[in-house]
Amino acid sequence: DFETFLVSLRENIARVLEEGNYEFSDFKSIGISCPGLLEIDKGVVVAAINLGWINIELVKAIQNITGVEEVVLEGDTRCGLIAEFHARGGRYQSMTYLTASTGIGCAMMFDGKIFRGAHNFAGEVGQSLTRDGMRLEEIASGRFLLDFGSTPENVLSAGNALGECIYNLFQIIDTEVCVIGGGLGLNNHEYFHAVQKFLSTCEQRSPSGRKYPVEKSIYGTLAPLMGSLLVAHQKR
């Protein structure tokens, strides 16, 4: 629960400060990468289902622990998107960043700016419904493979489901590239290959010769952490 998390967080921060011979006064800002539905301006985690957090004043709690006033909250997938955008040195101005791990996360950027939607909920493709009425997370994520086994057939099916989602995203929002991160997307080569093969088939069938470029994350599973550092740095 959240109180247990805070106890662990205090212990880990104290250890890091001691090892680095730092004081809280040395730090100008803190960036937080957090899953779930967030109210960024208020610093509140409205709902992080996998953590069991509901209406948590996360920024205020971190301010109280550290004494650092400038604490910035951002979604973990959007932090990953920010990191991957900067890692590519301006090569793209529009990107989709999609994580395939225990769940499916997504964040989008247009003209170098994150698209949040009317309620800061844009990108929840894992909750989108597929043709058989299942949510995408239920048929394309690591949780699906854990529940039903990582057989070649299941990995292929999961990869195809994610590939279909990416194809639809390209049709709807037309970004320049889709970057894939997350433990499953990065480490299961058969899964990633299934995604690539699905999109390659779509390209071959496209009457306009349209391409659907997919790249692996440069920062890997560290992308959300790197993004939170960039978010904090921008507030200095």
mmCIF file of C-alpha atoms in Angstrom:
data_model
loop_
_atom_site.group_PDB
_atom_site.id
_atom_site.type_symbol
_atom_site.label_atom_id
_atom_site.label_comp_id
_atom_site.label_asym_id
_atom_site.label_seq_id
_atom_site.Cartn_x
_atom_site.Cartn_y
_atom_site.Cartn_z
ATOM 1 C CA ASP A 1 0.000 0.000 0.000
ATOM 2 C CA PHE A 2 1.019 3.635 -0.256
ATOM 3 C CA GLU A 3 2.220 4.023 3.340
ATOM 4 C CA THR A 4 4.449 0.954 2.989
ATOM 5 C CA PHE A 5 5.782 2.401 -0.250
ATOM 6 C CA LEU A 6 6.674 5.672 1.499
ATOM 7 C CA VAL A 7 8.624 3.830 4.210
ATOM 8 C CA SER A 8 10.601 1.956 1.546
ATOM 9 C CA LEU A 9 11.113 5.145 -0.440
ATOM 10 C CA ARG A 10 12.521 6.999 2.584
ATOM 11 C CA GLU A 11 14.976 4.165 3.227
ATOM 12 C CA ASN A 12 16.153 4.044 -0.381
ATOM 13 C CA ILE A 13 16.540 7.819 -0.671
ATOM 14 C CA ALA A 14 18.556 7.886 2.558
ATOM 15 C CA ARG A 15 20.827 5.149 1.203
ATOM 16 C CA VAL A 16 21.393 6.973 -2.086
ATOM 17 C CA LEU A 17 22.166 10.266 -0.330
ATOM 18 C CA GLU A 18 24.626 8.565 1.995
ATOM 19 C CA GLU A 19 26.429 6.726 -0.787
ATOM 20 C CA GLY A 20 26.713 9.866 -2.904
ATOM 21 C CA ASN A 21 27.469 12.181 0.017
ATOM 22 C CA TYR A 22 24.529 14.403 -0.947
ATOM 23 C CA GLU A 23 22.015 16.505 0.954
ATOM 24 C CA PHE A 24 18.474 17.293 -0.149
ATOM 25 C CA SER A 25 19.529 20.908 -0.470
ATOM 26 C CA ASP A 26 21.789 19.841 -3.380
ATOM 27 C CA PHE A 27 18.742 19.080 -5.526
ATOM 28 C CA LYS A 28 16.700 21.664 -7.417
ATOM 29 C CA SER A 29 13.907 19.458 -8.730
ATOM 30 C CA ILE A 30 12.533 15.929 -8.679
ATOM 31 C CA GLY A 31 10.762 14.112 -11.506
ATOM 32 C CA ILE A 32 8.331 11.266 -10.839
ATOM 33 C CA SER A 33 7.446 8.604 -13.389
ATOM 34 C CA CYS A 34 4.183 6.966 -12.319
ATOM 35 C CA PRO A 35 1.620 4.632 -13.901
ATOM 36 C CA GLY A 36 -2.113 5.186 -13.823
ATOM 37 C CA LEU A 37 -4.556 8.019 -14.372
ATOM 38 C CA LEU A 38 -2.962 11.215 -13.088
ATOM 39 C CA GLU A 39 -3.934 14.813 -12.410
ATOM 40 C CA ILE A 40 -0.606 16.324 -13.371
ATOM 41 C CA ASP A 41 -1.316 19.891 -12.263
ATOM 42 C CA LYS A 42 -2.513 18.772 -8.827
ATOM 43 C CA GLY A 43 0.187 16.139 -8.373
ATOM 44 C CA VAL A 44 -2.421 13.461 -7.672
ATOM 45 C CA VAL A 45 -2.587 9.808 -8.699
ATOM 46 C CA VAL A 46 -6.312 9.412 -9.369
ATOM 47 C CA ALA A 47 -6.062 5.674 -9.945
ATOM 48 C CA ALA A 48 -3.100 3.340 -10.366
ATOM 49 C CA ILE A 49 -4.890 0.016 -10.449
ATOM 50 C CA ASN A 50 -1.840 -2.267 -10.470
ATOM 51 C CA LEU A 51 -0.520 -0.462 -7.379
ATOM 52 C CA GLY A 52 -3.866 -0.227 -5.625
ATOM 53 C CA TRP A 53 -3.554 3.562 -5.330
ATOM 54 C CA ILE A 54 -6.671 5.735 -5.458
ATOM 55 C CA ASN A 55 -6.572 9.544 -5.060
ATOM 56 C CA ILE A 56 -3.006 9.652 -3.756
ATOM 57 C CA GLU A 57 -1.343 13.064 -3.291
ATOM 58 C CA LEU A 58 2.001 11.783 -4.521
ATOM 59 C CA VAL A 59 3.737 15.107 -5.173
ATOM 60 C CA LYS A 60 2.858 16.435 -1.722
ATOM 61 C CA ALA A 61 4.158 13.236 -0.116
ATOM 62 C CA ILE A 62 7.491 13.486 -1.953
ATOM 63 C CA GLN A 63 7.783 17.165 -1.040
ATOM 64 C CA ASN A 64 7.264 16.277 2.615
ATOM 65 C CA ILE A 65 9.906 13.545 2.524
ATOM 66 C CA THR A 66 12.566 15.522 0.694
ATOM 67 C CA GLY A 67 11.888 19.176 1.387
ATOM 68 C CA VAL A 68 12.350 19.834 -2.334
ATOM 69 C CA GLU A 69 9.601 22.175 -3.540
ATOM 70 C CA GLU A 70 9.860 21.570 -7.293
ATOM 71 C CA VAL A 71 8.422 18.074 -7.721
ATOM 72 C CA VAL A 72 6.959 17.180 -11.112
ATOM 73 C CA LEU A 73 4.607 14.273 -11.747
ATOM 74 C CA GLU A 74 4.333 12.622 -15.164
ATOM 75 C CA GLY A 75 2.952 9.356 -16.524
ATOM 76 C CA ASP A 76 5.478 6.559 -16.912
ATOM 77 C CA THR A 77 4.665 5.923 -20.567
ATOM 78 C CA ARG A 78 4.881 9.633 -21.359
ATOM 79 C CA CYS A 79 8.223 9.785 -19.562
ATOM 80 C CA GLY A 80 9.366 6.975 -21.842
ATOM 81 C CA LEU A 81 8.127 8.903 -24.865
ATOM 82 C CA ILE A 82 10.026 12.033 -23.788
ATOM 83 C CA ALA A 83 13.234 10.030 -23.364
ATOM 84 C CA GLU A 84 12.919 8.309 -26.733
ATOM 85 C CA PHE A 85 12.119 11.587 -28.458
ATOM 86 C CA HIS A 86 15.250 13.236 -27.089
ATOM 87 C CA ALA A 87 17.361 10.154 -27.782
ATOM 88 C CA ARG A 88 16.612 10.551 -31.492
ATOM 89 C CA GLY A 89 17.927 14.112 -31.606
ATOM 90 C CA GLY A 90 14.999 15.720 -33.397
ATOM 91 C CA ARG A 91 14.821 13.119 -36.157
ATOM 92 C CA TYR A 92 11.047 12.905 -35.620
ATOM 93 C CA GLN A 93 8.468 15.463 -34.588
ATOM 94 C CA SER A 94 5.572 13.025 -34.233
ATOM 95 C CA MET A 95 5.942 9.700 -32.435
ATOM 96 C CA THR A 96 3.942 6.956 -30.818
ATOM 97 C CA TYR A 97 5.610 5.203 -27.877
ATOM 98 C CA LEU A 98 4.071 1.885 -26.952
ATOM 99 C CA THR A 99 5.068 -0.355 -24.057
ATOM 100 C CA ALA A 100 4.336 -4.054 -24.070
ATOM 101 C CA SER A 101 4.954 -5.620 -20.684
ATOM 102 C CA THR A 102 2.540 -6.762 -17.966
ATOM 103 C CA GLY A 103 0.061 -4.413 -19.611
ATOM 104 C CA ILE A 104 -0.035 -2.296 -22.757
ATOM 105 C CA GLY A 105 0.715 1.423 -22.493
ATOM 106 C CA CYS A 106 0.844 4.144 -25.114
ATOM 107 C CA ALA A 107 1.780 7.806 -25.406
ATOM 108 C CA MET A 108 1.688 10.126 -28.408
ATOM 109 C CA MET A 109 3.538 13.242 -29.485
ATOM 110 C CA PHE A 110 2.707 15.746 -32.215
ATOM 111 C CA ASP A 111 4.970 18.627 -33.255
ATOM 112 C CA GLY A 112 7.250 17.765 -30.351
ATOM 113 C CA LYS A 113 4.457 18.069 -27.773
ATOM 114 C CA ILE A 114 2.734 15.328 -25.810
ATOM 115 C CA PHE A 115 -0.918 14.766 -26.634
ATOM 116 C CA ARG A 116 -2.856 14.270 -23.396
ATOM 117 C CA GLY A 117 -6.489 14.364 -24.469
ATOM 118 C CA ALA A 118 -9.394 16.129 -22.789
ATOM 119 C CA HIS A 119 -9.015 14.239 -19.482
ATOM 120 C CA ASN A 120 -5.276 13.405 -19.556
ATOM 121 C CA PHE A 121 -6.217 9.861 -20.555
ATOM 122 C CA ALA A 122 -5.119 9.763 -24.198
ATOM 123 C CA GLY A 123 -3.217 6.656 -25.208
ATOM 124 C CA GLU A 124 -5.041 4.002 -23.172
ATOM 125 C CA VAL A 125 -4.916 1.531 -26.045
ATOM 126 C CA GLY A 126 -4.546 -1.360 -23.621
ATOM 127 C CA GLN A 127 -8.186 -0.764 -22.661
ATOM 128 C CA SER A 128 -9.395 -0.657 -26.271
ATOM 129 C CA LEU A 129 -11.757 -3.420 -27.364
ATOM 130 C CA THR A 130 -10.783 -5.939 -30.006
ATOM 131 C CA ARG A 131 -13.090 -7.618 -32.477
ATOM 132 C CA ASP A 132 -13.834 -10.502 -30.109
ATOM 133 C CA GLY A 133 -14.823 -8.117 -27.311
ATOM 134 C CA MET A 134 -11.637 -8.570 -25.288
ATOM 135 C CA ARG A 135 -9.486 -5.661 -24.157
ATOM 136 C CA LEU A 136 -6.153 -5.470 -25.966
ATOM 137 C CA GLU A 137 -4.248 -6.063 -22.712
ATOM 138 C CA GLU A 138 -6.092 -9.349 -22.295
ATOM 139 C CA ILE A 139 -4.782 -10.782 -25.561
ATOM 140 C CA ALA A 140 -1.483 -8.994 -26.313
ATOM 141 C CA SER A 141 0.356 -8.397 -23.023
ATOM 142 C CA GLY A 142 2.747 -10.263 -20.791
ATOM 143 C CA ARG A 143 -0.141 -11.028 -18.465
ATOM 144 C CA PHE A 144 -1.824 -12.975 -21.278
ATOM 145 C CA LEU A 145 1.326 -15.054 -21.818
ATOM 146 C CA LEU A 146 1.713 -15.650 -18.079
ATOM 147 C CA ASP A 147 -1.877 -16.816 -17.764
ATOM 148 C CA PHE A 148 -2.029 -18.979 -20.876
ATOM 149 C CA GLY A 149 1.602 -19.892 -21.503
ATOM 150 C CA SER A 150 4.331 -18.553 -23.779
ATOM 151 C CA THR A 151 3.754 -21.131 -26.490
ATOM 152 C CA PRO A 152 4.778 -20.175 -30.040
ATOM 153 C CA GLU A 153 1.105 -19.962 -30.965
ATOM 154 C CA ASN A 154 0.273 -17.615 -28.082
ATOM 155 C CA VAL A 155 3.307 -15.400 -28.715
ATOM 156 C CA LEU A 156 2.360 -15.147 -32.394
ATOM 157 C CA SER A 157 -1.258 -14.357 -31.510
ATOM 158 C CA ALA A 158 -0.214 -11.683 -28.995
ATOM 159 C CA GLY A 159 2.251 -10.107 -31.433
ATOM 160 C CA ASN A 160 -0.344 -10.041 -34.192
ATOM 161 C CA ALA A 161 -2.825 -8.337 -31.850
ATOM 162 C CA LEU A 162 -0.318 -5.631 -31.017
ATOM 163 C CA GLY A 163 0.608 -5.279 -34.686
ATOM 164 C CA GLU A 164 -3.039 -4.748 -35.564
ATOM 165 C CA CYS A 165 -3.286 -2.060 -32.865
ATOM 166 C CA ILE A 166 -0.190 -0.276 -34.228
ATOM 167 C CA TYR A 167 -1.571 -0.458 -37.767
ATOM 168 C CA ASN A 168 -4.809 1.155 -36.586
ATOM 169 C CA LEU A 169 -2.886 3.847 -34.710
ATOM 170 C CA PHE A 170 -0.992 4.734 -37.879
ATOM 171 C CA GLN A 171 -4.299 5.037 -39.735
ATOM 172 C CA ILE A 172 -5.885 7.223 -37.063
ATOM 173 C CA ILE A 173 -3.100 9.546 -35.881
ATOM 174 C CA ASP A 174 -0.450 9.177 -38.637
ATOM 175 C CA THR A 175 2.734 9.633 -36.596
ATOM 176 C CA GLU A 176 6.147 9.225 -38.237
ATOM 177 C CA VAL A 177 7.215 6.198 -36.204
ATOM 178 C CA CYS A 178 6.090 3.840 -33.459
ATOM 179 C CA VAL A 179 8.697 3.061 -30.795
ATOM 180 C CA ILE A 180 8.196 -0.117 -28.782
ATOM 181 C CA GLY A 181 9.429 -0.510 -25.216
ATOM 182 C CA GLY A 182 8.569 -2.607 -22.192
ATOM 183 C CA GLY A 183 10.013 -5.922 -21.080
ATOM 184 C CA LEU A 184 7.940 -8.078 -23.420
ATOM 185 C CA GLY A 185 8.370 -5.869 -26.468
ATOM 186 C CA LEU A 186 12.126 -5.610 -25.993
ATOM 187 C CA ASN A 187 13.112 -9.050 -24.741
ATOM 188 C CA ASN A 188 10.811 -11.500 -26.512
ATOM 189 C CA HIS A 189 12.220 -11.560 -30.037
ATOM 190 C CA GLU A 190 9.470 -13.800 -31.403
ATOM 191 C CA TYR A 191 6.857 -11.358 -30.124
ATOM 192 C CA PHE A 192 8.585 -8.353 -31.685
ATOM 193 C CA HIS A 193 9.137 -10.261 -34.924
ATOM 194 C CA ALA A 194 5.413 -11.105 -35.055
ATOM 195 C CA VAL A 195 4.606 -7.395 -34.759
ATOM 196 C CA GLN A 196 7.067 -6.549 -37.541
ATOM 197 C CA LYS A 197 5.776 -9.308 -39.810
ATOM 198 C CA PHE A 198 2.158 -8.221 -39.331
ATOM 199 C CA LEU A 199 3.016 -4.634 -40.280
ATOM 200 C CA SER A 200 5.172 -5.775 -43.203
ATOM 201 C CA THR A 201 2.185 -7.699 -44.554
ATOM 202 C CA CYS A 202 0.070 -4.558 -44.204
ATOM 203 C CA GLU A 203 2.689 -2.585 -46.160
ATOM 204 C CA GLN A 204 2.668 -5.140 -48.963
ATOM 205 C CA ARG A 205 -1.105 -4.870 -49.222
ATOM 206 C CA SER A 206 -1.155 -1.062 -49.138
ATOM 207 C CA PRO A 207 -2.219 0.324 -52.546
ATOM 208 C CA SER A 208 -0.378 3.568 -51.759
ATOM 209 C CA GLY A 209 2.852 1.904 -50.689
ATOM 210 C CA ARG A 210 2.484 3.276 -47.186
ATOM 211 C CA LYS A 211 5.058 2.304 -44.567
ATOM 212 C CA TYR A 212 4.493 1.522 -40.893
ATOM 213 C CA PRO A 213 7.926 1.981 -39.280
ATOM 214 C CA VAL A 214 8.549 0.417 -35.888
ATOM 215 C CA GLU A 215 11.696 0.865 -33.802
ATOM 216 C CA LYS A 216 12.826 -0.624 -30.518
ATOM 217 C CA SER A 217 13.355 1.686 -27.571
ATOM 218 C CA ILE A 218 16.908 3.081 -27.346
ATOM 219 C CA TYR A 219 16.828 3.321 -23.555
ATOM 220 C CA GLY A 220 15.009 0.021 -23.115
ATOM 221 C CA THR A 221 13.244 -0.490 -19.819
ATOM 222 C CA LEU A 222 15.091 2.547 -18.395
ATOM 223 C CA ALA A 223 13.203 4.918 -20.723
ATOM 224 C CA PRO A 224 10.606 6.048 -18.127
ATOM 225 C CA LEU A 225 13.395 6.766 -15.618
ATOM 226 C CA MET A 226 15.395 8.757 -18.166
ATOM 227 C CA GLY A 227 12.250 10.665 -19.104
ATOM 228 C CA SER A 228 11.543 11.582 -15.480
ATOM 229 C CA LEU A 229 15.062 13.040 -15.240
ATOM 230 C CA LEU A 230 14.420 15.131 -18.344
ATOM 231 C CA VAL A 231 11.095 16.318 -16.927
ATOM 232 C CA ALA A 232 12.821 17.328 -13.679
ATOM 233 C CA HIS A 233 15.658 19.049 -15.551
ATOM 234 C CA GLN A 234 13.219 21.136 -17.570
ATOM 235 C CA LYS A 235 11.788 22.527 -14.319
ATOM 236 C CA ARG A 236 15.163 23.670 -12.970
#
